């Protein structure tokens, strides 16, 4: 499949390439480059997955929880925040993200099985974790707001004490 293609003269009067292009050779080169790129991407993806699995296994040994519920909750809290968790569900219903088929979930399940020898409770405890994530996020926000109020009250009290101390030192003005 050869085609004779002549390129139009360049306006900058640089040398112009004319001649026959072997389209089949170009297609083969493109396929080879694509396959090399695809192989490189797949290798990078495999490496990323292996790294993730390693981190999850490490996570499984670092989480010292004795109960399955505590282990699942602690593990998920190390991976994502309650704000993110409140936007996820096990099955992805009501427009929320599905966590059931994520690589992190599969790796956690494996670590759970290594620690507890079964995976019957993993799904149940994970569902409960995501169901209560919104409440946890709301409670954390309320706690932070109360802490800010306490700090504001303390600042106002300290400011008024400082002013009264200054007035006593300087005397009536």
PDB file of C-alpha atoms in Angstrom:
ATOM      1  CA  UNK A   1       0.000   0.000   0.000  1.00  0.00           C
ATOM      2  CA  UNK A   2       2.228   2.769  -1.239  1.00  0.00           C
ATOM      3  CA  UNK A   3       1.264   6.291  -2.050  1.00  0.00           C
ATOM      4  CA  UNK A   4       3.212   9.003  -3.796  1.00  0.00           C
ATOM      5  CA  UNK A   5       2.877  12.198  -1.852  1.00  0.00           C
ATOM      6  CA  UNK A   6       4.538  15.424  -2.760  1.00  0.00           C
ATOM      7  CA  UNK A   7       4.638  18.110  -0.170  1.00  0.00           C
ATOM      8  CA  UNK A   8       3.976  21.687  -1.153  1.00  0.00           C
ATOM      9  CA  UNK A   9       6.948  24.028  -1.119  1.00  0.00           C
ATOM     10  CA  UNK A  10       7.615  25.585   2.237  1.00  0.00           C
ATOM     11  CA  UNK A  11       7.127  29.346   2.383  1.00  0.00           C
ATOM     12  CA  UNK A  12      10.376  29.703   4.288  1.00  0.00           C
ATOM     13  CA  UNK A  13      12.296  28.103   1.392  1.00  0.00           C
ATOM     14  CA  UNK A  14      13.727  25.268   3.498  1.00  0.00           C
ATOM     15  CA  UNK A  15      14.302  21.909   1.836  1.00  0.00           C
ATOM     16  CA  UNK A  16      11.080  20.118   0.966  1.00  0.00           C
ATOM     17  CA  UNK A  17      10.603  16.375   1.282  1.00  0.00           C
ATOM     18  CA  UNK A  18       9.169  14.677  -1.789  1.00  0.00           C
ATOM     19  CA  UNK A  19       8.885  11.039  -2.539  1.00  0.00           C
ATOM     20  CA  UNK A  20       7.077   7.858  -1.714  1.00  0.00           C
ATOM     21  CA  UNK A  21       5.756   7.068   1.747  1.00  0.00           C
ATOM     22  CA  UNK A  22       5.241   3.500   2.777  1.00  0.00           C
ATOM     23  CA  UNK A  23       1.953   3.754   4.711  1.00  0.00           C
ATOM     24  CA  UNK A  24       2.128   0.145   5.845  1.00  0.00           C
ATOM     25  CA  UNK A  25       5.536   0.776   7.442  1.00  0.00           C
ATOM     26  CA  UNK A  26       4.196   3.878   9.196  1.00  0.00           C
ATOM     27  CA  UNK A  27       1.171   1.958  10.479  1.00  0.00           C
ATOM     28  CA  UNK A  28       3.425  -0.801  11.804  1.00  0.00           C
ATOM     29  CA  UNK A  29       5.680   1.746  13.520  1.00  0.00           C
ATOM     30  CA  UNK A  30       2.658   3.398  15.115  1.00  0.00           C
ATOM     31  CA  UNK A  31       1.347   0.006  16.302  1.00  0.00           C
ATOM     32  CA  UNK A  32       4.739  -0.868  17.767  1.00  0.00           C
ATOM     33  CA  UNK A  33       4.973   2.502  19.550  1.00  0.00           C
ATOM     34  CA  UNK A  34       1.409   2.096  20.835  1.00  0.00           C
ATOM     35  CA  UNK A  35       2.143  -1.415  22.123  1.00  0.00           C
ATOM     36  CA  UNK A  36       5.351  -0.222  23.775  1.00  0.00           C
ATOM     37  CA  UNK A  37       3.473   2.656  25.368  1.00  0.00           C
ATOM     38  CA  UNK A  38       0.654   0.341  26.398  1.00  0.00           C
ATOM     39  CA  UNK A  39       3.165  -2.120  27.891  1.00  0.00           C
ATOM     40  CA  UNK A  40       4.911   0.677  29.772  1.00  0.00           C
ATOM     41  CA  UNK A  41       1.581   1.942  31.126  1.00  0.00           C
ATOM     42  CA  UNK A  42       0.588  -1.576  32.155  1.00  0.00           C
ATOM     43  CA  UNK A  43       3.941  -2.063  33.903  1.00  0.00           C
ATOM     44  CA  UNK A  44       3.461   1.221  35.746  1.00  0.00           C
ATOM     45  CA  UNK A  45      -0.082   0.204  36.698  1.00  0.00           C
ATOM     46  CA  UNK A  46       1.107  -3.210  37.928  1.00  0.00           C
ATOM     47  CA  UNK A  47       3.807  -1.527  39.985  1.00  0.00           C
ATOM     48  CA  UNK A  48       1.254   0.898  41.441  1.00  0.00           C
ATOM     49  CA  UNK A  49      -1.068  -1.978  42.377  1.00  0.00           C
ATOM     50  CA  UNK A  50       1.797  -3.938  43.952  1.00  0.00           C
ATOM     51  CA  UNK A  51       2.807  -0.865  45.944  1.00  0.00           C
ATOM     52  CA  UNK A  52      -0.784  -0.334  47.064  1.00  0.00           C
ATOM     53  CA  UNK A  53      -1.094  -3.972  48.120  1.00  0.00           C
ATOM     54  CA  UNK A  54       2.146  -3.697  50.061  1.00  0.00           C
ATOM     55  CA  UNK A  55       0.930  -0.570  51.842  1.00  0.00           C
ATOM     56  CA  UNK A  56      -2.372  -2.245  52.690  1.00  0.00           C
ATOM     57  CA  UNK A  57      -0.578  -5.322  54.058  1.00  0.00           C
ATOM     58  CA  UNK A  58       1.548  -2.996  56.147  1.00  0.00           C
ATOM     59  CA  UNK A  59      -1.617  -1.227  57.199  1.00  0.00           C
ATOM     60  CA  UNK A  60      -3.067  -4.585  58.237  1.00  0.00           C
ATOM     61  CA  UNK A  61      -0.130  -5.218  60.541  1.00  0.00           C
ATOM     62  CA  UNK A  62       0.031  -1.656  61.862  1.00  0.00           C
ATOM     63  CA  UNK A  63      -3.624  -1.522  62.854  1.00  0.00           C
ATOM     64  CA  UNK A  64      -3.553  -3.191  66.231  1.00  0.00           C
ATOM     65  CA  UNK A  65      -7.304  -3.369  66.716  1.00  0.00           C
ATOM     66  CA  UNK A  66      -8.499  -6.634  68.174  1.00  0.00           C
ATOM     67  CA  UNK A  67     -12.141  -6.496  67.070  1.00  0.00           C
ATOM     68  CA  UNK A  68     -13.184  -6.672  63.441  1.00  0.00           C
ATOM     69  CA  UNK A  69     -15.272  -3.502  63.711  1.00  0.00           C
ATOM     70  CA  UNK A  70     -12.418  -1.528  65.226  1.00  0.00           C
ATOM     71  CA  UNK A  71      -9.981  -2.852  62.594  1.00  0.00           C
ATOM     72  CA  UNK A  72     -12.248  -1.927  59.661  1.00  0.00           C
ATOM     73  CA  UNK A  73     -13.031   1.538  61.056  1.00  0.00           C
ATOM     74  CA  UNK A  74      -9.397   2.320  61.863  1.00  0.00           C
ATOM     75  CA  UNK A  75      -8.204   1.073  58.472  1.00  0.00           C
ATOM     76  CA  UNK A  76     -10.742   3.131  56.511  1.00  0.00           C
ATOM     77  CA  UNK A  77     -10.029   6.215  58.624  1.00  0.00           C
ATOM     78  CA  UNK A  78      -6.341   5.896  57.759  1.00  0.00           C
ATOM     79  CA  UNK A  79      -7.219   5.787  54.058  1.00  0.00           C
ATOM     80  CA  UNK A  80      -9.887   8.496  53.754  1.00  0.00           C
ATOM     81  CA  UNK A  81     -11.559  11.241  55.732  1.00  0.00           C
ATOM     82  CA  UNK A  82     -15.142  11.164  56.977  1.00  0.00           C
ATOM     83  CA  UNK A  83     -16.019  13.938  54.523  1.00  0.00           C
ATOM     84  CA  UNK A  84     -14.932  11.714  51.641  1.00  0.00           C
ATOM     85  CA  UNK A  85     -16.508   8.664  53.272  1.00  0.00           C
ATOM     86  CA  UNK A  86     -19.859  10.440  53.480  1.00  0.00           C
ATOM     87  CA  UNK A  87     -19.875  10.621  49.665  1.00  0.00           C
ATOM     88  CA  UNK A  88     -19.390   6.855  49.272  1.00  0.00           C
ATOM     89  CA  UNK A  89     -21.429   3.703  49.801  1.00  0.00           C
ATOM     90  CA  UNK A  90     -20.778  -0.001  49.379  1.00  0.00           C
ATOM     91  CA  UNK A  91     -22.976  -0.258  46.263  1.00  0.00           C
ATOM     92  CA  UNK A  92     -22.901   3.323  44.969  1.00  0.00           C
ATOM     93  CA  UNK A  93     -26.585   4.111  45.446  1.00  0.00           C
ATOM     94  CA  UNK A  94     -28.156   7.576  45.577  1.00  0.00           C
ATOM     95  CA  UNK A  95     -25.477   9.106  43.390  1.00  0.00           C
ATOM     96  CA  UNK A  96     -22.665   8.216  45.767  1.00  0.00           C
ATOM     97  CA  UNK A  97     -19.406   6.536  44.764  1.00  0.00           C
ATOM     98  CA  UNK A  98     -19.228   2.746  44.971  1.00  0.00           C
ATOM     99  CA  UNK A  99     -16.370   1.373  47.086  1.00  0.00           C
ATOM    100  CA  UNK A 100     -17.129  -2.335  46.673  1.00  0.00           C
ATOM    101  CA  UNK A 101     -14.985  -2.825  43.552  1.00  0.00           C
ATOM    102  CA  UNK A 102     -12.125  -0.451  44.366  1.00  0.00           C
ATOM    103  CA  UNK A 103      -8.601  -1.846  44.509  1.00  0.00           C
ATOM    104  CA  UNK A 104      -8.164  -0.413  47.979  1.00  0.00           C
ATOM    105  CA  UNK A 105     -11.240  -2.317  49.158  1.00  0.00           C
ATOM    106  CA  UNK A 106      -9.969  -5.574  47.710  1.00  0.00           C
ATOM    107  CA  UNK A 107      -6.556  -5.058  49.274  1.00  0.00           C
ATOM    108  CA  UNK A 108      -8.154  -4.231  52.636  1.00  0.00           C
ATOM    109  CA  UNK A 109     -10.286  -7.341  52.404  1.00  0.00           C
ATOM    110  CA  UNK A 110      -7.148  -9.446  51.852  1.00  0.00           C
ATOM    111  CA  UNK A 111      -5.429  -7.824  54.830  1.00  0.00           C
ATOM    112  CA  UNK A 112      -8.585  -8.420  56.893  1.00  0.00           C
ATOM    113  CA  UNK A 113      -8.575 -12.111  55.954  1.00  0.00           C
ATOM    114  CA  UNK A 114      -4.873 -12.388  56.809  1.00  0.00           C
ATOM    115  CA  UNK A 115      -5.536 -10.907  60.248  1.00  0.00           C
ATOM    116  CA  UNK A 116      -8.863 -12.525  61.144  1.00  0.00           C
ATOM    117  CA  UNK A 117      -8.928 -15.602  58.895  1.00  0.00           C
ATOM    118  CA  UNK A 118     -12.363 -14.859  57.433  1.00  0.00           C
ATOM    119  CA  UNK A 119     -14.033 -12.142  55.416  1.00  0.00           C
ATOM    120  CA  UNK A 120     -17.670 -12.613  56.424  1.00  0.00           C
ATOM    121  CA  UNK A 121     -17.705  -9.509  58.585  1.00  0.00           C
ATOM    122  CA  UNK A 122     -15.598  -7.258  56.352  1.00  0.00           C
ATOM    123  CA  UNK A 123     -18.466  -6.228  54.074  1.00  0.00           C
ATOM    124  CA  UNK A 124     -20.896  -5.695  56.953  1.00  0.00           C
ATOM    125  CA  UNK A 125     -18.441  -3.573  58.963  1.00  0.00           C
ATOM    126  CA  UNK A 126     -17.419  -1.576  55.889  1.00  0.00           C
ATOM    127  CA  UNK A 127     -21.059  -0.808  55.069  1.00  0.00           C
ATOM    128  CA  UNK A 128     -21.590   0.372  58.650  1.00  0.00           C
ATOM    129  CA  UNK A 129     -18.475   2.550  58.429  1.00  0.00           C
ATOM    130  CA  UNK A 130     -19.763   4.360  55.339  1.00  0.00           C
ATOM    131  CA  UNK A 131     -23.320   4.646  56.693  1.00  0.00           C
ATOM    132  CA  UNK A 132     -22.072   6.500  59.757  1.00  0.00           C
ATOM    133  CA  UNK A 133     -19.422   8.604  57.959  1.00  0.00           C
ATOM    134  CA  UNK A 134     -21.778  11.552  57.452  1.00  0.00           C
ATOM    135  CA  UNK A 135     -22.686  11.619  61.154  1.00  0.00           C
ATOM    136  CA  UNK A 136     -19.013  11.482  62.133  1.00  0.00           C
ATOM    137  CA  UNK A 137     -18.195  14.336  59.756  1.00  0.00           C
ATOM    138  CA  UNK A 138     -21.061  16.416  61.159  1.00  0.00           C
ATOM    139  CA  UNK A 139     -19.951  15.749  64.760  1.00  0.00           C
ATOM    140  CA  UNK A 140     -16.369  16.702  63.925  1.00  0.00           C
ATOM    141  CA  UNK A 141     -17.568  19.964  62.364  1.00  0.00           C
ATOM    142  CA  UNK A 142     -19.705  20.728  65.441  1.00  0.00           C
ATOM    143  CA  UNK A 143     -16.768  19.945  67.726  1.00  0.00           C
ATOM    144  CA  UNK A 144     -14.510  22.248  65.717  1.00  0.00           C
ATOM    145  CA  UNK A 145     -17.134  25.025  65.894  1.00  0.00           C
ATOM    146  CA  UNK A 146     -17.391  24.608  69.699  1.00  0.00           C
ATOM    147  CA  UNK A 147     -13.591  24.713  69.978  1.00  0.00           C
ATOM    148  CA  UNK A 148     -13.550  27.936  67.947  1.00  0.00           C
ATOM    149  CA  UNK A 149     -16.203  29.439  70.272  1.00  0.00           C
ATOM    150  CA  UNK A 150     -14.179  28.463  73.341  1.00  0.00           C
ATOM    151  CA  UNK A 151     -11.064  30.032  71.829  1.00  0.00           C
ATOM    152  CA  UNK A 152     -12.985  33.206  70.991  1.00  0.00           C
ATOM    153  CA  UNK A 153     -14.379  33.460  74.544  1.00  0.00           C
ATOM    154  CA  UNK A 154     -10.910  32.886  76.001  1.00  0.00           C
ATOM    155  CA  UNK A 155      -9.472  35.584  73.727  1.00  0.00           C
ATOM    156  CA  UNK A 156     -12.169  38.083  74.758  1.00  0.00           C
ATOM    157  CA  UNK A 157     -11.604  37.334  78.457  1.00  0.00           C
ATOM    158  CA  UNK A 158      -7.840  37.662  78.127  1.00  0.00           C
ATOM    159  CA  UNK A 159      -8.242  40.904  76.201  1.00  0.00           C
ATOM    160  CA  UNK A 160     -10.492  42.395  78.872  1.00  0.00           C
ATOM    161  CA  UNK A 161      -8.105  41.260  81.631  1.00  0.00           C
ATOM    162  CA  UNK A 162      -5.193  42.802  79.775  1.00  0.00           C
ATOM    163  CA  UNK A 163      -7.070  46.101  79.400  1.00  0.00           C
ATOM    164  CA  UNK A 164      -7.986  46.208  83.086  1.00  0.00           C
ATOM    165  CA  UNK A 165      -4.347  45.473  84.020  1.00  0.00           C
ATOM    166  CA  UNK A 166      -3.141  48.273  81.798  1.00  0.00           C
ATOM    167  CA  UNK A 167      -5.694  50.658  83.315  1.00  0.00           C
ATOM    168  CA  UNK A 168      -4.520  49.800  86.857  1.00  0.00           C
ATOM    169  CA  UNK A 169      -0.875  50.334  85.887  1.00  0.00           C
ATOM    170  CA  UNK A 170      -1.501  53.618  84.103  1.00  0.00           C
ATOM    171  CA  UNK A 171      -4.058  54.791  86.588  1.00  0.00           C
ATOM    172  CA  UNK A 172      -7.142  56.853  85.822  1.00  0.00           C
ATOM    173  CA  UNK A 173      -6.658  58.752  82.676  1.00  0.00           C
TER     174      UNK A 173
END
